[in-house]
XYZ file of C-alpha atoms in Angstrom:
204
model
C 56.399 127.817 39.975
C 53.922 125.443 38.734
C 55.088 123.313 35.505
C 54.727 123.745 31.535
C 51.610 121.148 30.508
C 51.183 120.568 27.110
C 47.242 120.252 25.531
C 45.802 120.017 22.217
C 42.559 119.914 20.147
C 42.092 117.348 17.261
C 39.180 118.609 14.881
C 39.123 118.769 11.526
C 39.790 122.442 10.050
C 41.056 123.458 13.626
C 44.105 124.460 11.979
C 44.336 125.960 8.225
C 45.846 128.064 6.107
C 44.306 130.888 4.495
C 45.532 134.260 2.846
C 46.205 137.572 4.313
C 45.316 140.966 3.033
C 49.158 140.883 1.335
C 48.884 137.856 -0.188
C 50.797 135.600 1.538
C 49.444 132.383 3.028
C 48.671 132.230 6.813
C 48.535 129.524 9.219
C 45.540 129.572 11.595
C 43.927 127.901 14.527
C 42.606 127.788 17.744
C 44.805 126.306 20.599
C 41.432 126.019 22.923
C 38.122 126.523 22.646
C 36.039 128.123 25.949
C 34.113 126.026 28.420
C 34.109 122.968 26.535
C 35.545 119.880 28.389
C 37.906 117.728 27.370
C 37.724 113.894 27.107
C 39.141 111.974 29.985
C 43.098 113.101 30.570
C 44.491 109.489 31.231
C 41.337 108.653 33.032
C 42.379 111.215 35.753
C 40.158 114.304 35.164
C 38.623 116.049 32.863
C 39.658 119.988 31.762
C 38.401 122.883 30.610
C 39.477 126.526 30.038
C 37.413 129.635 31.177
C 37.136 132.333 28.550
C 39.779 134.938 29.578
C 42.159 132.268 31.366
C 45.224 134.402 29.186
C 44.044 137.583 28.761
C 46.589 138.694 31.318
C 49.639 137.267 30.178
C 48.738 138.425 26.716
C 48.070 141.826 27.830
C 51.849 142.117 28.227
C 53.770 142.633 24.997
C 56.749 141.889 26.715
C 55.100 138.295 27.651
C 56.591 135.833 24.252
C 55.185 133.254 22.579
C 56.071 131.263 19.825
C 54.715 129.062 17.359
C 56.926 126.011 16.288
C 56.163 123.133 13.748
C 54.783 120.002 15.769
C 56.932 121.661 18.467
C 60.259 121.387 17.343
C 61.977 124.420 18.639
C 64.519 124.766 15.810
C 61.478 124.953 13.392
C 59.790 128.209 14.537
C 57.371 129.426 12.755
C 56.617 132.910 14.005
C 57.164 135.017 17.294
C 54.922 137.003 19.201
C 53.965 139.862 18.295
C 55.789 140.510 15.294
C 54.754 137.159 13.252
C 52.743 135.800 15.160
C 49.674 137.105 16.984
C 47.481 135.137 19.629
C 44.282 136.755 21.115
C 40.865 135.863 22.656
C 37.437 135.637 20.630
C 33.928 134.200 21.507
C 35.469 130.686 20.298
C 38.574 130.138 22.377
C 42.035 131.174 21.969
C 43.113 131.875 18.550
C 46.632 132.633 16.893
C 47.602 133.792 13.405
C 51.220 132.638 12.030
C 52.911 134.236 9.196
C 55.299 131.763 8.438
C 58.726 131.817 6.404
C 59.050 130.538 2.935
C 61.199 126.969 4.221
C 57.765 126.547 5.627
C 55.690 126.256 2.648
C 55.909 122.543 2.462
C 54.398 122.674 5.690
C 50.924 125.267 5.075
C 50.501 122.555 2.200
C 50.159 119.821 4.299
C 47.649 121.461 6.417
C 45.763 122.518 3.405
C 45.787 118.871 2.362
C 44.383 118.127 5.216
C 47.603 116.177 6.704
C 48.102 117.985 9.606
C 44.773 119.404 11.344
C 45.986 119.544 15.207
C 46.820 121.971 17.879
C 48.854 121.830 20.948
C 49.517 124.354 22.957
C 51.800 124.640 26.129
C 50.961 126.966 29.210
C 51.656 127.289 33.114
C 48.213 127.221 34.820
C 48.539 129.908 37.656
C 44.878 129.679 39.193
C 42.931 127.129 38.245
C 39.168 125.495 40.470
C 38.695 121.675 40.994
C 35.026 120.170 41.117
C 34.678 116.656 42.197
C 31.001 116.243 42.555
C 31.127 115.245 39.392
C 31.532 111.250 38.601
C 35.268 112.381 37.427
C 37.121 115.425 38.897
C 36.958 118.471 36.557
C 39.719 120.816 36.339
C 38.708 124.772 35.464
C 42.147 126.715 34.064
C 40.718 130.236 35.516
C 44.084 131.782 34.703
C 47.211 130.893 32.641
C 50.764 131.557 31.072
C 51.240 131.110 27.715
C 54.378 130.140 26.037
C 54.158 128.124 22.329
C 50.995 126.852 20.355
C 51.855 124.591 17.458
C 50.485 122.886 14.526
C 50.703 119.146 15.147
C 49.681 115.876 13.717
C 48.726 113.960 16.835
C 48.079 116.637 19.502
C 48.896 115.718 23.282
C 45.813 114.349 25.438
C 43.748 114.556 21.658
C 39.733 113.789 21.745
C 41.453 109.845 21.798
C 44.291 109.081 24.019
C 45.169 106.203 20.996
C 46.540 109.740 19.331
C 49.288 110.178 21.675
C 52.700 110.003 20.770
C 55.429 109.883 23.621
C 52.584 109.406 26.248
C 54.947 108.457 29.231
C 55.970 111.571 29.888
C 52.744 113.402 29.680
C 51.113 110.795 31.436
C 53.417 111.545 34.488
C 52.849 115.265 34.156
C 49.210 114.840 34.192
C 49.598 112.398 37.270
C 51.481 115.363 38.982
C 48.908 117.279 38.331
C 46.037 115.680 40.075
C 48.291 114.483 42.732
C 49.293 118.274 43.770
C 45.292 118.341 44.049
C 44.500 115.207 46.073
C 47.070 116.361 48.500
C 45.910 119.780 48.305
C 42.492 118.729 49.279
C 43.812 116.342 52.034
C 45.816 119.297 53.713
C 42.759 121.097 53.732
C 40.579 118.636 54.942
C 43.273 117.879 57.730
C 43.073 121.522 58.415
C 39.510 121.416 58.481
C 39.163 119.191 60.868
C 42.281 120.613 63.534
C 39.750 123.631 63.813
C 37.000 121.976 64.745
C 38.371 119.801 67.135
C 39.989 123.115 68.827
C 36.297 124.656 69.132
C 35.166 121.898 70.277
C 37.836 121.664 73.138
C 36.735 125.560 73.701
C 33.281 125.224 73.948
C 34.143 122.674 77.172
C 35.472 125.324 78.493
């Protein structure tokens, strides 16, 4: 089992609240936008999603996801699919919160403008490496979801200055393209093992 990665976005009005058909004020967003790379992840590679990468685990109600308040798990702010609902548009990956009243103070922060992040943390289960590139570039072809979460200073933001508690995701990111470099290596000494066995066979 691969391991939760955390990501965000860090745009102005990526994240606002606006009201529903009832009345009440909604939190929305987009957790990732399609096709569009990222800026460097700790100088390691760059990352982008393909449109579709969740449309599997999403086709399973059964599959939860929550939404949590600059992801603090005891501050959940809705649950999949009963207050919270995530799908895929033409943009990216968007989700809809209805949060609880304690929340309030929290929808008028992001209408102030405070808060205008998202992070979002999946399980990549197929993703495609290119390194002809001048840095690697990672394509998420298919993923897990589990939380998305409105954030002041999302992880790996548009300026790594904007992390907060970088360590950690530093090493997960360094994990990350390490499981690739070896991958490639394995493959490579694979690669070669064949050839060097048709070559002993064509002696022959």
């Amino acid at each position: 089992m691969n391991d939760k990665e955390k990501r965000g976005n860090h745009i102005s009005a990526e994240v606002r609240a606006q009201e529903g058909e009832d009345g009440k004020r909604k939190i929305v967003g987009y957790a990732v936008k399609w096709n569009e790379l990222s800026n460097p992840i700790f100088g390691l590679f760059r990352e982008q999603f393909e449109r579709g990468a969740f449309q599997k685990w999403l086709s399973d109600p059964n599959n939860k996801v929550i939404a949590s308040w600059q992801h603090r798990l005891h501050e959940v702010l809705g649950r999949r699919p009963k207050t919270l609902e995530v799908y895929e548009d033409d943009i990216g990956l968007r989700y809809e919160i209805d949060p609880p009243s304690w929340a309030d103070k929290y929808v008028e922060t992001i209408e102030r403008g405070d808060v205008d992040g998202s992070s979002f943390i999946f399980i990549p289960t197929v993703e495609e490496w290119d390194e002809t590139q001048d840095m690697a570039i990672r394509t998420i072809k298919e993923a897990q979801l589990h939380e998305v979460s409105p954030v002041t200073y999302p992880a790996y933001s548009q300026s790594t200055s904007d992390v907060r508690g970088a360590d950690g995701e530093f090493r997960s990111a360094d994990k990350v393209f390490e499981k690739f470099k070896n991958s490639k290596e394995d493959y490579s000494a694979d690669l070669a093992m064949k050839k060097k066995k048709l070559e002993l066979l064509e002696k022959i």
